Amino acid sequence: METLLTLNPLKPHTHLLKIPNSRTCSRIINHRCLYSTISCKLTSQSSKDTTKNKVVIPGAAPSLSEENENGAAPPPPPAADSRPKKTGGVVLKRLTKRVLSFLANLPLALGEMFAVAALMALGTAIEQGEAPEFYFQKYPEDNPVLGFFTWRWILTLGFDHMFSSPVFLGTLILLGASLMACTYTTQIPMVKVARRWSFVHSSKTIRKLEFADSLPKASIQDLGVVLSGAGYEVFMKGPSLYAFKGLAGRFAPIGVHLALLLIMSGGTLSATGSFRGSVTVPQGLNFVMGDVLGPNGFLSKPTEAFNTEVHVNRFYMDYYDSGEVSQFHTDLSLFDIDGKEVMRKTISVNDPLRYEGVTIYQTDWSISALQVLKDDEGPFNLAVAPLTVNGDKKLYGSFLPIGNTDSPNVKGVSMLLRDLQSVVLYDPEGKFAGVRRPNSKLPIEIDGTKIEIVDAIGSSGLDMKTDPGVPIVYAGFGALMLTTCISYLSHTQIWALQDGTTVVVGGKTNRAKIEFPEEMNRVLDRVPEINEPSDAICG
């Protein structure tokens, strides 16, 4: 005689079901009764039959050791062929794996980063872009720096243009290869593993996790609701539960590597594909962009903007109350190849002009000429030369001949300028004669010659560049900041199993090891407890 007993899984009831000669278990959660699936097969056999009772799990695949329906054992698997011969593809695959393993080595990557940092520091210490004669004089062979470093090292290794030298670019490429190898061999597999989720069907396995606890009177469904409210993604299958959150933290290291690759790519493009140039232009004159900009590397390609003409409309300076220069400005106009003005802007320090990829910076100033009236004649333009007096402070001088200019010993008035505000005059004997402001219309008489300072004409010092790698570098730094913040997100995983009226819970996290148990205790405290109105009765 066979008797089959089945209770529908997790089916709500409004009354208690009693079955003779069987144990009845009931649990009430929020005034509901939930039942676990019980499926057993009781078979009555004669006293001579020694066959044991067998629990049948519907849908379970038979083990390989079980016999088939005809009573015969399943055929053994076919014998393995002889050891496969090594082919070119296998050898190439193994070689690629070894190369990737070598490049992904952490000490190697750290060494490459230190090498890049050292080369950048060296490029900052060594003057860049100077003529060879400069290095011959500053790094002579008869007095080497540190006992060995001379101009031969600089010119042979390309350290006079460090950031486009083969040594620096090769180190960057090697570091980029290490980052890509690490991403391919380590970070991507870790993300794939993190995205896989599976249920645990053993309470012993759960209790071996970093955090483990048990709820004596609880339902796994209620635990799932609480975890979902705490921001977890929850999956349930029968009595098992799996939940996780913070998966973005696993993707962040890949983003960090990609951001570093962007920064290095943008820096390499800037070093090998940009143009740079400097020019000092007196007020009222102009120049063509292409005549000033020079290529920095083999990727530098001129654009249509190089045909643009730049005209200096006006140069002027602002001063502090003490008389020191506080800021200087240049009013610029840009004209296309047809002579049409396409842009006009007054630039100053930290406020450049940008036009079709070309940036013009205000970096310096000078004085190019003095306009004077001599005995109401003129104006005459006097050349002004810079004087190396008082260290780095700017000082300019000019000379106005007076008397017989055909004499071999020409005498004249000397004029000194510190800026565009005032001119100091000295007589032919070198004695102080007076101070006049340009355009003050106040003449001064020296040795019978009346002199009036009409104007001091300034020159604007401009730096120009095209840098196609700047947007890439900015994007890389933005991505680096974002992914670095995301990388601090903890990837937390939780497993749970309903074991009778007890829920066994365990979890682990890759960060915040100290805070994780406190978080889990707060979550478990919100799981409601099940009330049992009566003990289970078995007849």
Coordinates of C-alpha atoms in Angstrom, one line a residue:
M1 CA 0.0 0.0 0.0
E2 CA 1.3 3.4 -0.9
T3 CA 0.4 6.7 0.6
L4 CA 1.5 10.0 -1.0
L5 CA 1.5 13.2 1.1
T6 CA 2.1 16.6 -0.6
L7 CA 1.7 20.2 0.8
N8 CA 1.6 22.9 -1.8
P9 CA 4.7 25.1 -1.3
L10 CA 4.3 28.4 0.5
K11 CA 0.5 28.3 0.0
P12 CA -1.4 30.6 2.5
H13 CA -4.1 29.0 4.6
T14 CA -6.7 30.3 7.0
H15 CA -6.9 27.2 9.1
L16 CA -4.7 24.5 10.5
L17 CA -4.6 21.2 8.6
K18 CA -4.4 18.0 10.7
I19 CA -3.2 14.8 9.2
P20 CA -3.4 11.5 11.3
N21 CA -0.2 9.8 12.3
S22 CA 1.8 12.7 10.9
R23 CA 3.6 15.7 12.5
T24 CA 1.8 19.0 11.8
C25 CA 3.9 22.2 11.8
S26 CA 2.4 25.6 11.5
R27 CA 3.9 29.1 11.4
I28 CA 2.0 32.3 11.5
I29 CA 3.5 35.5 10.1
N30 CA 1.3 38.6 10.3
H31 CA -1.8 36.3 10.9
R32 CA -0.9 34.0 8.0
C33 CA 0.2 30.3 8.0
L34 CA 3.1 29.3 5.7
Y35 CA 3.9 25.7 5.0
S36 CA 7.1 24.1 3.6
T37 CA 6.8 21.5 0.8
I38 CA 6.7 18.0 2.2
S39 CA 6.8 15.2 -0.4
C40 CA 7.2 11.6 0.9
K41 CA 6.4 8.2 -0.4
L42 CA 5.5 5.5 2.1
T43 CA 5.6 1.9 0.7
S44 CA 4.4 -1.2 2.5
Q45 CA 6.5 -4.3 1.6
S46 CA 6.3 -7.9 2.7
S47 CA 8.6 -9.2 5.4
K48 CA 10.8 -10.9 2.9
D49 CA 11.4 -7.8 0.9
T50 CA 14.5 -6.1 2.1
T51 CA 14.2 -3.0 -0.2
K52 CA 14.6 0.2 1.9
N53 CA 12.2 3.2 1.7
K54 CA 13.5 5.8 -0.8
V55 CA 12.9 9.6 -0.9
V56 CA 12.2 10.7 -4.4
I57 CA 13.0 14.3 -5.4
P58 CA 10.9 15.1 -8.5
G59 CA 12.9 16.5 -11.4
A60 CA 16.3 15.5 -10.0
A61 CA 18.7 14.0 -12.5
P62 CA 20.0 10.5 -11.6
S63 CA 23.6 10.2 -10.7
L64 CA 26.1 8.7 -13.1
S65 CA 26.4 5.6 -10.9
E66 CA 22.7 4.7 -11.1
E67 CA 21.5 2.0 -13.5
N68 CA 19.3 2.9 -16.4
E69 CA 15.8 1.6 -17.0
N70 CA 16.9 -1.7 -18.6
G71 CA 19.1 -2.5 -15.6
A72 CA 22.4 -2.0 -17.5
A73 CA 24.9 0.5 -16.4
P74 CA 25.4 3.5 -18.7
P75 CA 28.1 3.1 -21.2
P76 CA 31.5 4.4 -20.1
P77 CA 32.8 7.6 -21.6
P78 CA 34.9 7.2 -24.7
A79 CA 38.6 6.8 -24.0
A80 CA 40.6 10.0 -24.3
D81 CA 42.7 10.3 -27.4
S82 CA 46.4 10.5 -27.2
R83 CA 47.9 13.7 -25.8
P84 CA 47.2 16.5 -28.4
K85 CA 50.1 17.7 -30.2
K86 CA 51.3 21.3 -29.7
T87 CA 50.3 23.5 -32.6
G88 CA 51.2 27.0 -33.6
G89 CA 48.0 28.3 -32.1
V90 CA 48.6 26.7 -28.8
V91 CA 52.1 28.0 -28.6
L92 CA 50.9 31.5 -29.5
K93 CA 48.2 31.4 -26.9
R94 CA 50.6 30.3 -24.2
L95 CA 53.1 33.0 -25.2
T96 CA 50.4 35.6 -25.2
K97 CA 49.3 34.5 -21.7
R98 CA 52.9 34.7 -20.4
V99 CA 53.3 38.2 -21.9
L100 CA 50.1 39.4 -20.3
S101 CA 51.1 37.9 -17.0
F102 CA 54.4 39.7 -17.2
L103 CA 52.9 43.0 -18.1
A104 CA 50.2 42.8 -15.4
N105 CA 52.8 42.3 -12.7
L106 CA 52.2 44.9 -10.0
P107 CA 55.8 45.6 -9.1
L108 CA 56.5 46.2 -12.8
A109 CA 53.6 48.7 -13.1
L110 CA 54.8 50.5 -10.0
G111 CA 58.3 50.7 -11.4
E112 CA 56.9 52.2 -14.6
M113 CA 55.0 54.8 -12.7
F114 CA 58.0 55.8 -10.8
A115 CA 60.1 56.0 -14.0
V116 CA 57.5 58.3 -15.6
A117 CA 57.4 60.5 -12.5
A118 CA 61.3 60.7 -12.5
L119 CA 61.4 61.6 -16.2
M120 CA 58.8 64.3 -15.7
A121 CA 60.8 65.7 -12.8
L122 CA 64.0 65.6 -14.9
G123 CA 62.1 67.4 -17.7
T124 CA 61.1 70.1 -15.3
A125 CA 64.7 70.6 -14.1
I126 CA 66.3 70.6 -17.5
E127 CA 65.5 73.6 -19.7
Q128 CA 63.4 72.5 -22.7
G129 CA 63.7 73.5 -26.3
E130 CA 66.9 75.5 -26.1
A131 CA 69.6 75.6 -28.8
P132 CA 72.4 73.0 -28.5
E133 CA 74.9 75.8 -27.7
F134 CA 72.9 76.4 -24.5
Y135 CA 73.5 72.9 -23.3
F136 CA 77.1 73.0 -24.3
Q137 CA 77.7 75.9 -21.9
K138 CA 75.5 74.9 -19.0
Y139 CA 76.3 71.1 -19.0
P140 CA 80.0 71.0 -20.1
E141 CA 82.0 67.9 -20.2
D142 CA 84.8 69.3 -18.0
N143 CA 82.4 70.0 -15.2
P144 CA 79.6 67.3 -15.3
V145 CA 76.6 67.5 -13.0
L146 CA 76.7 64.8 -10.4
G147 CA 80.0 63.7 -11.8
F148 CA 78.7 62.2 -15.0
F149 CA 75.7 64.2 -16.5
T150 CA 76.7 66.3 -19.4
W151 CA 75.2 67.7 -22.6
R152 CA 75.8 64.4 -24.4
W153 CA 73.2 62.7 -22.2
I154 CA 70.6 65.5 -22.9
L155 CA 71.0 65.6 -26.6
T156 CA 71.5 61.9 -27.2
L157 CA 68.4 60.8 -25.2
G158 CA 66.3 63.8 -26.3
F159 CA 66.0 65.3 -22.8
D160 CA 66.0 68.7 -24.4
H161 CA 62.4 67.9 -25.5
M162 CA 61.7 65.4 -22.8
F163 CA 57.9 65.0 -23.2
S164 CA 58.3 63.9 -26.9
S165 CA 61.5 62.0 -26.5
P166 CA 61.5 58.2 -27.3
V167 CA 62.5 57.4 -23.7
F168 CA 59.6 59.1 -22.2
L169 CA 57.0 58.0 -24.8
G170 CA 58.3 54.4 -24.6
T171 CA 57.9 54.4 -20.8
L172 CA 54.4 55.7 -21.2
I173 CA 53.5 53.1 -23.8
L174 CA 54.9 50.3 -21.5
L175 CA 52.8 51.7 -18.6
G176 CA 49.7 51.8 -20.8
A177 CA 50.3 48.2 -21.8
S178 CA 50.6 47.1 -18.2
L179 CA 47.3 48.9 -17.3
M180 CA 45.5 47.2 -20.2
A181 CA 47.0 43.8 -19.3
C182 CA 45.9 44.2 -15.7
T183 CA 42.4 45.2 -16.8
Y184 CA 42.1 42.2 -19.2
T185 CA 43.6 39.5 -16.9
T186 CA 42.5 40.7 -13.4
Q187 CA 39.8 43.4 -13.3
I188 CA 37.4 42.1 -16.0
P189 CA 37.4 38.5 -14.7
M190 CA 36.7 39.8 -11.2
V191 CA 33.7 41.7 -12.5
K192 CA 32.5 38.6 -14.3
V193 CA 32.7 36.6 -11.1
A194 CA 31.0 39.4 -9.1
R195 CA 28.1 39.4 -11.6
R196 CA 27.5 35.7 -11.2
W197 CA 25.1 34.9 -8.4
S198 CA 24.1 31.5 -7.0
F199 CA 22.2 30.1 -4.1
V200 CA 23.7 28.3 -1.2
H201 CA 21.8 25.2 -0.1
S202 CA 23.9 24.4 3.0
S203 CA 23.7 26.2 6.3
K204 CA 27.2 25.0 7.2
T205 CA 28.5 26.9 4.1
I206 CA 26.7 30.1 5.1
R207 CA 28.1 29.9 8.7
K208 CA 31.7 29.9 7.3
L209 CA 31.3 33.4 5.8
E210 CA 32.8 36.6 7.2
F211 CA 29.5 37.4 8.9
A212 CA 27.0 34.8 9.9
D213 CA 23.9 34.8 12.1
S214 CA 20.6 32.9 12.5
L215 CA 17.1 34.0 13.2
P216 CA 15.3 31.3 15.2
K217 CA 11.7 32.4 14.4
A218 CA 11.8 34.2 11.0
S219 CA 10.7 33.8 7.4
I220 CA 13.1 34.2 4.5
Q221 CA 10.4 36.1 2.6
D222 CA 10.4 38.8 5.3
L223 CA 14.2 38.9 5.2
G224 CA 14.0 39.5 1.4
V225 CA 11.6 42.4 1.9
V226 CA 13.9 44.0 4.5
L227 CA 17.0 43.6 2.3
S228 CA 15.2 45.1 -0.7
G229 CA 14.2 48.1 1.4
A230 CA 17.9 48.5 2.4
G231 CA 19.0 48.9 -1.2
Y232 CA 19.9 45.3 -2.0
E233 CA 19.0 43.4 -5.2
V234 CA 17.2 40.3 -3.9
F235 CA 16.8 36.9 -5.6
M236 CA 14.8 34.0 -4.1
K237 CA 14.4 30.4 -5.1
G238 CA 12.5 28.1 -2.7
P239 CA 14.1 28.3 0.7
S240 CA 17.2 30.0 -0.6
L241 CA 18.0 33.7 -0.9
Y242 CA 20.8 35.7 -2.5
A243 CA 21.2 39.5 -2.3
F244 CA 23.8 42.0 -3.3
K245 CA 24.5 45.8 -3.6
G246 CA 27.4 48.0 -4.7
L247 CA 28.3 46.1 -7.9
A248 CA 29.5 49.5 -9.3
G249 CA 32.4 49.3 -7.0
R250 CA 33.6 46.3 -8.9
F251 CA 33.6 48.2 -12.2
A252 CA 35.4 51.2 -10.7
P253 CA 39.0 49.8 -11.0
I254 CA 38.4 49.3 -14.7
G255 CA 37.2 52.9 -15.0
V256 CA 40.3 54.0 -13.1
H257 CA 42.6 52.2 -15.6
L258 CA 40.7 53.6 -18.5
A259 CA 40.9 57.1 -17.0
L260 CA 44.7 56.7 -16.6
L261 CA 44.9 55.6 -20.2
L262 CA 43.0 58.6 -21.4
I263 CA 45.3 60.9 -19.4
M264 CA 48.4 59.3 -20.9
S265 CA 46.9 59.3 -24.4
G266 CA 46.1 63.0 -24.2
G267 CA 49.5 63.8 -22.8
T268 CA 51.2 61.9 -25.6
L269 CA 49.0 63.6 -28.2
S270 CA 49.9 67.0 -26.7
A271 CA 53.6 66.2 -26.8
T272 CA 53.7 64.9 -30.4
G273 CA 50.8 66.6 -32.1
S274 CA 50.9 70.2 -30.8
F275 CA 52.3 73.6 -32.0
R276 CA 53.9 76.2 -29.8
G277 CA 55.5 79.6 -30.3
S278 CA 56.2 83.0 -28.7
V279 CA 56.3 86.5 -30.1
T280 CA 56.8 90.0 -28.8
V281 CA 54.8 92.5 -31.0
P282 CA 54.8 96.3 -30.6
Q283 CA 51.5 98.1 -30.5
G284 CA 50.1 98.7 -33.9
L285 CA 51.8 95.8 -35.7
N286 CA 50.6 92.4 -36.8
F287 CA 51.8 88.8 -37.5
V288 CA 50.5 85.6 -39.0
M289 CA 49.8 82.6 -36.7
G290 CA 51.6 80.1 -38.9
D291 CA 54.8 82.2 -38.9
V292 CA 55.0 81.9 -35.1
L293 CA 53.7 78.4 -34.4
G294 CA 56.2 75.6 -34.7
P295 CA 55.5 71.8 -34.6
N296 CA 56.4 69.8 -31.5
G297 CA 56.3 66.3 -32.9
F298 CA 55.6 64.0 -35.8
L299 CA 51.8 64.2 -35.3
S300 CA 51.7 68.0 -35.6
K301 CA 49.5 69.0 -38.5
P302 CA 48.6 72.7 -39.3
T303 CA 45.0 73.8 -39.7
E304 CA 43.3 76.6 -41.6
A305 CA 43.6 78.8 -38.6
F306 CA 47.3 79.1 -39.2
N307 CA 46.5 81.6 -42.0
T308 CA 44.9 84.0 -39.6
E309 CA 46.5 87.4 -39.1
V310 CA 46.7 88.8 -35.6
H311 CA 46.8 92.6 -35.2
V312 CA 47.8 94.3 -31.9
N313 CA 45.4 97.2 -31.6
R314 CA 46.6 98.5 -28.2
F315 CA 48.7 97.5 -25.3
Y316 CA 48.3 99.0 -21.8
M317 CA 49.0 98.2 -18.2
D318 CA 47.3 98.6 -14.8
Y319 CA 49.3 99.7 -11.7
Y320 CA 49.1 99.4 -8.0
D321 CA 49.0 102.6 -5.8
S322 CA 52.7 102.0 -5.1
G323 CA 53.4 102.3 -8.8
E324 CA 54.1 98.6 -9.5
V325 CA 52.6 96.9 -12.5
S326 CA 49.5 94.8 -11.5
Q327 CA 48.2 93.7 -14.8
F328 CA 48.8 94.2 -18.5
H329 CA 46.3 93.9 -21.4
T330 CA 46.4 93.5 -25.2
D331 CA 43.6 94.4 -27.5
L332 CA 43.8 91.9 -30.4
S333 CA 41.9 91.6 -33.7
L334 CA 41.9 88.4 -35.9
F335 CA 41.6 88.6 -39.7
D336 CA 41.0 85.7 -42.0
I337 CA 42.8 85.2 -45.3
D338 CA 40.4 87.6 -47.1
G339 CA 41.1 90.4 -44.6
K340 CA 37.8 90.1 -42.7
E341 CA 37.8 90.6 -39.0
V342 CA 36.6 87.3 -37.5
M343 CA 37.2 88.0 -33.8
R344 CA 38.3 90.8 -31.4
K345 CA 39.2 90.4 -27.7
T346 CA 41.2 92.2 -25.0
I347 CA 43.3 89.5 -23.3
S348 CA 45.3 89.6 -20.1
V349 CA 47.1 87.3 -17.8
N350 CA 44.9 84.2 -17.1
D351 CA 42.4 85.4 -19.7
P352 CA 43.5 84.1 -23.1
L353 CA 42.0 84.2 -26.5
R354 CA 40.9 80.9 -28.1
Y355 CA 40.1 80.6 -31.8
E356 CA 39.7 77.3 -33.7
G357 CA 42.0 75.3 -31.5
V358 CA 44.7 78.1 -31.2
T359 CA 45.1 79.7 -27.8
I360 CA 46.9 83.1 -27.4
Y361 CA 48.2 83.9 -23.9
Q362 CA 49.3 87.2 -22.4
T363 CA 52.6 86.3 -20.8
D364 CA 55.0 89.3 -20.9
W365 CA 55.5 92.9 -21.9
S366 CA 58.2 95.2 -23.1
I367 CA 58.8 98.7 -24.3
S368 CA 59.7 99.1 -28.0
A369 CA 60.0 102.8 -28.6
L370 CA 59.6 106.4 -27.3
Q371 CA 57.9 109.1 -29.3
V372 CA 59.4 112.6 -28.6
L373 CA 59.2 116.1 -29.9
K374 CA 62.5 118.0 -30.2
D375 CA 62.2 121.7 -30.3
D376 CA 58.6 121.2 -31.5
E377 CA 59.8 119.1 -34.4
G378 CA 58.7 115.5 -34.9
P379 CA 57.5 113.3 -33.4
F380 CA 60.6 111.1 -33.6
N381 CA 60.6 107.4 -32.7
L382 CA 63.5 106.5 -30.5
A383 CA 64.5 102.9 -30.1
V384 CA 64.4 101.5 -26.6
A385 CA 66.7 98.7 -25.4
P386 CA 66.4 96.6 -22.3
L387 CA 69.1 97.0 -19.6
T388 CA 70.2 94.2 -17.3
V389 CA 70.3 96.2 -14.1
N390 CA 68.9 95.3 -10.6
G391 CA 68.5 91.6 -11.3
D392 CA 65.1 90.6 -12.7
K393 CA 63.5 94.0 -12.5
K394 CA 62.7 95.5 -15.9
L395 CA 64.6 98.7 -16.9
Y396 CA 64.8 100.2 -20.4
G397 CA 67.0 102.9 -21.9
S398 CA 67.0 105.3 -24.9
F399 CA 69.2 108.1 -26.2
L400 CA 68.3 111.4 -27.9
P401 CA 71.2 113.1 -29.7
I402 CA 71.5 116.9 -29.3
G403 CA 73.8 119.5 -30.7
N404 CA 76.0 118.5 -33.7
T405 CA 75.1 115.0 -34.7
D406 CA 77.9 114.8 -37.2
S407 CA 80.5 115.2 -34.5
P408 CA 82.5 112.0 -33.6
N409 CA 81.7 112.6 -30.0
V410 CA 77.9 112.9 -30.1
K411 CA 76.3 114.1 -27.0
G412 CA 72.7 113.7 -26.0
V413 CA 70.0 113.2 -23.4
S414 CA 69.7 109.7 -21.8
M415 CA 66.3 108.4 -20.9
L416 CA 65.4 105.5 -18.6
L417 CA 62.0 103.8 -18.2
R418 CA 60.9 101.3 -15.7
D419 CA 57.4 101.0 -17.2
L420 CA 55.0 103.1 -19.3
Q421 CA 54.2 105.6 -16.6
S422 CA 57.2 107.9 -16.5
V423 CA 60.6 108.7 -18.1
V424 CA 63.7 109.8 -16.2
L425 CA 65.9 112.2 -18.2
Y426 CA 69.7 112.9 -17.8
D427 CA 71.7 115.7 -19.4
P428 CA 74.8 115.1 -21.6
E429 CA 76.9 115.1 -18.4
G430 CA 74.9 112.3 -16.9
K431 CA 73.3 114.5 -14.3
F432 CA 69.6 114.1 -13.4
A433 CA 67.5 116.5 -15.4
G434 CA 63.9 115.6 -14.5
V435 CA 61.0 113.2 -14.8
R436 CA 58.2 113.4 -17.4
R437 CA 55.1 111.4 -18.0
P438 CA 54.3 110.3 -21.6
N439 CA 51.5 112.4 -23.1
S440 CA 51.7 115.0 -20.3
K441 CA 52.4 117.8 -22.8
L442 CA 54.9 119.2 -20.4
P443 CA 58.3 119.9 -22.1
I444 CA 61.6 120.0 -20.4
E445 CA 64.6 122.0 -21.5
I446 CA 68.1 120.4 -21.4
D447 CA 71.2 122.3 -22.7
G448 CA 69.0 124.7 -24.7
T449 CA 67.0 121.9 -26.3
K450 CA 63.3 121.6 -25.6
I451 CA 62.1 117.9 -25.3
E452 CA 58.5 116.7 -24.9
I453 CA 57.7 113.0 -24.3
V454 CA 54.7 112.2 -26.5
D455 CA 54.2 108.5 -25.9
A456 CA 55.9 105.3 -24.7
I457 CA 55.0 102.4 -27.1
G458 CA 54.7 99.1 -25.4
S459 CA 55.2 95.6 -26.8
S460 CA 53.0 92.7 -25.9
G461 CA 54.6 89.3 -25.2
L462 CA 52.3 86.5 -26.4
D463 CA 52.6 82.8 -26.1
M464 CA 50.6 80.7 -28.6
K465 CA 49.8 77.0 -28.8
T466 CA 47.6 74.3 -30.2
D467 CA 47.0 71.4 -27.9
P468 CA 44.7 68.7 -29.2
G469 CA 45.3 66.5 -26.2
V470 CA 43.8 68.9 -23.6
P471 CA 40.2 67.8 -23.9
I472 CA 41.3 64.1 -23.6
V473 CA 43.4 64.9 -20.5
Y474 CA 40.5 66.8 -18.9
A475 CA 38.1 64.0 -19.6
G476 CA 40.6 61.5 -18.2
F477 CA 41.0 63.5 -15.0
G478 CA 37.2 63.9 -14.6
A479 CA 36.8 60.1 -15.1
L480 CA 39.6 59.4 -12.7
M481 CA 38.0 61.5 -9.9
L482 CA 34.6 59.9 -10.5
T483 CA 35.8 56.3 -10.7
T484 CA 38.0 56.8 -7.7
C485 CA 35.0 57.8 -5.6
I486 CA 33.0 54.9 -7.0
S487 CA 35.7 52.5 -6.1
Y488 CA 35.1 53.1 -2.4
L489 CA 31.6 51.6 -2.7
S490 CA 31.5 48.3 -1.0
H491 CA 30.3 45.2 -3.0
T492 CA 28.3 43.3 -0.4
Q493 CA 26.8 39.8 -0.9
I494 CA 24.3 38.1 1.4
W495 CA 23.1 34.5 1.3
A496 CA 20.3 33.0 3.5
L497 CA 18.6 29.7 3.9
Q498 CA 15.3 28.7 5.5
D499 CA 16.0 25.8 7.8
G500 CA 12.7 24.9 9.4
T501 CA 11.6 27.9 11.4
T502 CA 15.2 29.2 11.5
V503 CA 16.7 31.5 8.8
V504 CA 20.5 31.2 8.5
V505 CA 22.1 34.4 7.2
G506 CA 25.6 35.1 6.1
G507 CA 27.5 37.7 4.0
K508 CA 30.7 39.2 2.9
T509 CA 32.0 42.5 1.6
N510 CA 35.2 43.7 -0.1
R511 CA 35.4 47.0 1.8
A512 CA 34.1 48.4 5.1
K513 CA 34.9 45.2 7.0
I514 CA 34.3 46.9 10.4
E515 CA 31.0 48.6 9.4
F516 CA 29.6 45.5 7.7
P517 CA 28.6 43.5 10.8
E518 CA 26.9 46.6 12.3
E519 CA 24.9 47.1 9.1
M520 CA 23.9 43.5 9.0
N521 CA 22.7 43.6 12.6
R522 CA 20.6 46.7 11.9
V523 CA 19.0 44.9 8.9
L524 CA 18.3 41.7 10.8
D525 CA 16.8 43.6 13.7
R526 CA 14.1 44.7 11.4
V527 CA 13.0 41.2 10.4
P528 CA 9.7 40.3 12.2
E529 CA 9.6 37.4 14.5
I530 CA 7.1 34.5 13.9
N531 CA 4.6 33.7 16.6
E532 CA 3.7 30.0 17.2
P533 CA 0.3 29.6 18.8
S534 CA 0.8 26.0 19.7
D535 CA 3.4 23.3 19.6
A536 CA 3.6 20.8 16.7
I537 CA 1.4 17.7 17.4
C538 CA 2.4 14.3 16.1
G539 CA 0.1 11.3 16.5

